[in-house]
Amino acid sequence: MDASSSDSPFSARDKRVKSIISFCNDLQKQLQSKHSEQTLKNLIDELENQINAVKSYSLKSPGSHRHAQLDGIGTDLWNRCIQIKRQDDGEAFPERKKLLTLARVFSFLILALAQWGDHNTPGDLLRLEKLAIKAGRSCIVDGQLKFALMTLQKAAEYNGLLQNQQAKLLQDELRAWKEDRLDVADHLYEKIHKSRDDKDSVSAENLADSLFEIGKDLTTKKNCPLAVKWLERAYEVINSQELELLSRDAIELRLAISQALVRAYLNINTTDGFQKAENHICYVESEIGDKLVVLLLRLELLLSSPAEVFDSRAYAGILQRMVRSIDISESSFNLMIHHIRKLDDKSPNLASPVLDAFLTSRVLPTQHDAWVECVVVLRTHMATTHRDTHETIQGLATMFDSIEANLEKPLPAAAVLAVQTLIWKRVDASFNQGDLDIAEEWCHVAMHPALRHSGPANAAKIARKLLICALQKNNFDGAAEVLRSMSESARREPMTLYLAFKLALRSGDREAASDCLRQISEVSSKDPQYIYACCIDAQEAEDKICAIQALQHLIQNSEYSCPDAVHLPALLRIVIRLETSLLDDQGQSDADRQLLIDDICRVFEGVASAIQRDPRDGQGNKLFTVEELNWFSKNSYNLGVKNLRGWDLRQIVRIFQCCLSIISQYPQDIPSQAAGDLSLRGMFCNFLVATACVSLARGEDNIETQLQDYLIMRKHVKAFDAGLESRMDTLDEVSRNDLQVKLSTLLVFDFEGAICLKS
């Protein structure tokens, strides 16, 4: 036989080992990826073929290097499966769970293949036994009973007679549980319990773990009494071992069983169950002390008590202990917030101090933005949700003091906006209820330096509310202080200017009020609501001068054209009435009186100009109707006649010229009687203007002005003459004689003017 023939068995074995190693490497890569359902099925089929092939392999003497290779690749694959399963955290699809389960079976078979045949050490056998049991349990959980049976058979081979029998009974028990045959599982437990070696901590851990899984499953299915039974068995088994002999995993398992058992006791919802839960918690606390898990169990115990006997102070005390002992992390932060919310639902007064302590001692030192924002918004929500008291508001302000003093970066705009939105609701509510002191306190909190990134619009809005509160309380000094504290841009806003006008009006500062009106007119020329409001406030304060100024700004902004929001004739009438009423005020100086008369004349001149433009409303109707023309022409005429002796002659000329201009705008189709009255009124106006102009011209030193006065006089004489000629046939004798006498006088004046004008 040649050399190649003699080496063929070893060559085939090497190829087989290399093939296994290559498949393992590829499988690990495949497990890391997310595949479609069909790809997973194909991969499962391939894996099952590999499992069926590997389980029939036998490498009695693979060699030390082959042993190390297979052992290493098998261990890596096993660990990878466990890691991926934890990452999936129960959210994987059924096909992916099956793939991971079969991969664990395959890794176990590789590790079994890597051993040294009959020369296995006890440690090797123990390791393989544990892996076989874990792989088998995974198969049972995922319903892969065929592979579960195979792995358990392997476990039986590596275990001794008693160990093998006990493991088999345990797996049978799990299978019976999985198949909902709890009577069989109960019977098998009794057999395991009798044959179990109490000194074997590994077996005890495995048994307790299996019993724990059964108890958890029953809890999930809401079968609480049976869950208690199986969890008590699990705790009894794990607790029978010396603590120092238990592995770290076993100690964690023991604590997990305790937690599940307490919850199961509470879920029974009986007095006996409640008492057992409390006793068990006390027992655990006596062992491990003031640990987080104990405190959480105590919280669950309190939450399970009826609402009418809920001990809020005890709940708050436990949370305070948690604050002092907890290591801050994302999960512990969320845990604390969850329980503080629970306490807030039952006792807000106790929840706020706990949250404040949590913020100060645990959250702020981390400078973790998201945590700080969450606590600040929650604390504000707690303060604004419940009854307004000075203590509540002060407590919130103190929290912001702590934020300002300890937070390295200012609160972001989004968090500040959320806080101020919550506070603003309380400001509005308190203000609407008439509780101005509380509203002011909320406003001061909303303007805390810690909330500086609120934006100019929000800051101005809050400051204006403070200003309104101060005005309603007649605290003019406080209102002025708020106004001074506002930014320049905020003070220029129409609403702020309106409030400043109210302050000036009530303080008697007419100069400041006028300045406010001017600024309002400038910045809100298209929106008359603020000027209207100023008019109303001035009238309520019986300040006619401010009311007149406000109306004049309103008229000026309308430019004597009439938007629908402004009824120009009505505004003009109001201004004229107010100004004429001021003429009777004896307390005015001569200069003020002259300014007032000039202003009245300007208003009537504006009326005449507006009538000429013929403004109309939105429906196309004339604003200056015949009734409006009657009012303005009669009042201008009567005002001039009434003040012939008291007004300056030029003012007399102006007012009668306004009357003549208004008369000229009457429609042609008015009744003849009204037309006759208007004609006579116009003739009298022309006569009075002509005589006034003669007097002005005779006393005028400026030649140019004098000549202009004569020119105006001759124009009105001519108009009087034309009017008289058109009415001569309709006048009675007395009126005709009177008007002819007046014409004679005017003709003398006209001759004088012609000479001076050299016409």
Short mmCIF file of C-alpha atoms in Angstrom, two decimals, residues 360-543:
data_model
loop_
_atom_site.label_atom_id
_atom_site.label_comp_id
_atom_site.label_asym_id
_atom_site.label_seq_id
_atom_site.Cartn_x
_atom_site.Cartn_y
_atom_site.Cartn_z
CA THR A 360 -29.85 68.82 43.71
CA SER A 361 -27.95 65.79 44.94
CA ARG A 362 -28.00 63.47 41.93
CA VAL A 363 -29.03 65.10 38.65
CA LEU A 364 -27.29 68.50 38.69
CA PRO A 365 -23.83 67.07 39.51
CA THR A 366 -23.99 65.03 36.28
CA GLN A 367 -24.65 68.14 34.11
CA HIS A 368 -26.70 65.77 31.92
CA ASP A 369 -28.83 68.11 29.78
CA ALA A 370 -31.70 65.72 29.05
CA TRP A 371 -32.06 64.70 32.71
CA VAL A 372 -32.00 68.29 33.94
CA GLU A 373 -34.59 69.37 31.37
CA CYS A 374 -36.85 66.47 32.27
CA VAL A 375 -36.71 67.24 36.00
CA VAL A 376 -37.23 70.98 35.50
CA VAL A 377 -40.29 70.51 33.30
CA LEU A 378 -41.72 67.85 35.62
CA ARG A 379 -41.14 70.03 38.69
CA THR A 380 -42.87 72.94 36.99
CA HIS A 381 -45.76 70.72 35.96
CA MET A 382 -46.15 69.51 39.53
CA ALA A 383 -46.16 73.08 40.86
CA THR A 384 -48.63 74.39 38.29
CA THR A 385 -51.03 71.47 38.41
CA HIS A 386 -52.06 71.82 42.02
CA ARG A 387 -53.51 74.58 44.18
CA ASP A 388 -51.77 77.96 44.04
CA THR A 389 -50.03 78.91 47.26
CA HIS A 390 -47.15 81.21 48.08
CA GLU A 391 -45.22 78.18 49.32
CA THR A 392 -45.72 76.32 46.04
CA ILE A 393 -44.49 79.26 43.98
CA GLN A 394 -41.57 79.93 46.32
CA GLY A 395 -40.56 76.27 46.16
CA LEU A 396 -40.45 76.42 42.37
CA ALA A 397 -38.42 79.63 42.49
CA THR A 398 -35.95 77.98 44.88
CA MET A 399 -35.55 75.12 42.42
CA PHE A 400 -34.69 77.63 39.68
CA ASP A 401 -32.20 79.27 42.05
CA SER A 402 -30.47 75.90 42.33
CA ILE A 403 -30.49 75.50 38.55
CA GLU A 404 -28.97 78.94 38.06
CA ALA A 405 -26.28 78.35 40.67
CA ASN A 406 -25.22 74.84 39.65
CA LEU A 407 -25.94 74.33 35.97
CA GLU A 408 -22.92 75.15 33.83
CA LYS A 409 -24.93 75.77 30.66
CA PRO A 410 -28.23 77.68 30.57
CA LEU A 411 -31.44 75.79 30.02
CA PRO A 412 -32.18 75.42 26.29
CA ALA A 413 -34.97 77.37 24.67
CA ALA A 414 -37.22 74.32 24.20
CA ALA A 415 -37.21 73.50 27.92
CA VAL A 416 -37.70 77.15 28.87
CA LEU A 417 -40.65 77.40 26.49
CA ALA A 418 -42.26 74.32 28.05
CA VAL A 419 -41.77 75.74 31.56
CA GLN A 420 -43.13 79.16 30.69
CA THR A 421 -46.11 77.68 28.89
CA LEU A 422 -47.05 75.82 32.06
CA ILE A 423 -46.51 78.89 34.23
CA TRP A 424 -48.45 81.14 31.86
CA LYS A 425 -51.54 78.98 32.31
CA ARG A 426 -51.36 79.63 36.05
CA VAL A 427 -50.77 83.35 35.45
CA ASP A 428 -53.89 83.56 33.31
CA ALA A 429 -55.97 81.51 35.73
CA SER A 430 -54.93 83.58 38.76
CA PHE A 431 -55.43 86.84 36.88
CA ASN A 432 -58.90 85.85 35.68
CA GLN A 433 -59.84 84.93 39.25
CA GLY A 434 -58.73 88.35 40.43
CA ASP A 435 -55.85 86.99 42.51
CA LEU A 436 -53.35 89.60 41.35
CA ASP A 437 -50.72 88.89 44.02
CA ILE A 438 -50.49 85.24 43.00
CA ALA A 439 -50.42 86.20 39.31
CA GLU A 440 -47.53 88.57 40.00
CA GLU A 441 -45.61 85.87 41.85
CA TRP A 442 -46.03 83.45 38.95
CA CYS A 443 -44.81 86.16 36.57
CA HIS A 444 -41.71 86.76 38.67
CA VAL A 445 -40.93 83.02 38.58
CA ALA A 446 -41.41 82.98 34.81
CA MET A 447 -38.86 85.81 34.54
CA HIS A 448 -36.26 83.98 36.65
CA PRO A 449 -32.67 84.32 35.34
CA ALA A 450 -32.53 80.56 34.85
CA LEU A 451 -35.18 81.01 32.14
CA ARG A 452 -33.32 83.72 30.30
CA HIS A 453 -33.51 81.89 26.97
CA SER A 454 -37.27 82.36 26.75
CA GLY A 455 -37.02 84.68 23.77
CA PRO A 456 -37.93 88.38 23.60
CA ALA A 457 -41.59 87.76 22.73
CA ASN A 458 -42.24 85.60 25.82
CA ALA A 459 -40.27 87.94 28.09
CA ALA A 460 -42.30 90.91 26.86
CA LYS A 461 -45.57 89.03 27.26
CA ILE A 462 -44.82 88.18 30.90
CA ALA A 463 -43.57 91.68 31.69
CA ARG A 464 -46.78 93.17 30.27
CA LYS A 465 -48.85 90.91 32.48
CA LEU A 466 -46.87 92.21 35.48
CA LEU A 467 -47.53 95.73 34.26
CA ILE A 468 -51.27 95.06 34.00
CA CYS A 469 -51.34 93.61 37.53
CA ALA A 470 -49.54 96.66 38.92
CA LEU A 471 -51.95 99.02 37.12
CA GLN A 472 -54.98 97.17 38.44
CA LYS A 473 -53.54 97.44 41.94
CA ASN A 474 -52.84 101.17 41.38
CA ASN A 475 -49.19 100.45 42.07
CA PHE A 476 -47.87 103.10 39.71
CA ASP A 477 -44.29 102.98 41.02
CA GLY A 478 -44.21 99.21 40.54
CA ALA A 479 -45.65 99.55 37.05
CA ALA A 480 -43.03 102.16 36.14
CA GLU A 481 -40.29 99.85 37.44
CA VAL A 482 -41.55 96.97 35.28
CA LEU A 483 -41.68 99.28 32.27
CA ARG A 484 -38.09 100.40 32.83
CA SER A 485 -36.92 96.80 33.12
CA MET A 486 -38.24 95.88 29.68
CA SER A 487 -36.02 95.91 26.60
CA GLU A 488 -36.20 98.79 24.16
CA SER A 489 -37.83 96.63 21.50
CA ALA A 490 -40.45 95.39 23.96
CA ARG A 491 -41.25 98.93 25.04
CA ARG A 492 -41.82 99.84 21.38
CA GLU A 493 -44.50 97.16 20.89
CA PRO A 494 -48.06 98.55 20.56
CA MET A 495 -49.46 96.65 23.54
CA THR A 496 -46.63 97.86 25.78
CA LEU A 497 -47.08 101.44 24.57
CA TYR A 498 -50.79 101.20 25.32
CA LEU A 499 -50.07 100.06 28.88
CA ALA A 500 -47.49 102.84 29.22
CA PHE A 501 -50.20 105.29 28.10
CA LYS A 502 -52.55 103.96 30.80
CA LEU A 503 -49.79 104.43 33.36
CA ALA A 504 -49.06 107.98 32.21
CA LEU A 505 -52.78 108.80 32.15
CA ARG A 506 -53.33 107.60 35.71
CA SER A 507 -50.12 109.23 36.91
CA GLY A 508 -51.14 112.57 35.42
CA ASP A 509 -48.08 112.67 33.17
CA ARG A 510 -49.69 114.23 30.08
CA GLU A 511 -46.37 114.67 28.29
CA ALA A 512 -45.59 110.96 28.59
CA ALA A 513 -49.14 110.11 27.51
CA SER A 514 -48.76 112.26 24.39
CA ASP A 515 -45.45 110.60 23.59
CA CYS A 516 -47.05 107.16 23.93
CA LEU A 517 -49.87 108.17 21.61
CA ARG A 518 -47.39 109.39 19.04
CA GLN A 519 -45.42 106.13 19.17
CA ILE A 520 -48.55 103.99 19.02
CA SER A 521 -49.68 105.93 15.99
CA GLU A 522 -46.32 105.30 14.32
CA VAL A 523 -45.98 101.59 14.99
CA SER A 524 -49.63 100.59 14.48
CA SER A 525 -50.81 102.96 11.78
CA LYS A 526 -52.72 100.14 10.06
CA ASP A 527 -54.37 98.84 13.23
CA PRO A 528 -56.58 101.36 15.06
CA GLN A 529 -57.48 99.14 18.02
CA TYR A 530 -54.78 100.50 20.34
CA ILE A 531 -55.60 104.15 19.60
CA TYR A 532 -59.28 103.35 20.10
CA ALA A 533 -58.42 101.82 23.47
CA CYS A 534 -56.46 104.94 24.38
CA CYS A 535 -59.50 107.09 23.47
CA ILE A 536 -61.73 105.05 25.75
CA ASP A 537 -59.24 105.16 28.63
CA ALA A 538 -58.82 108.91 28.28
CA GLN A 539 -62.58 109.47 28.31
CA GLU A 540 -62.99 107.20 31.33
CA ALA A 541 -60.29 109.25 33.06
CA GLU A 542 -62.15 112.43 31.96
CA ASP A 543 -58.97 113.71 30.36
#
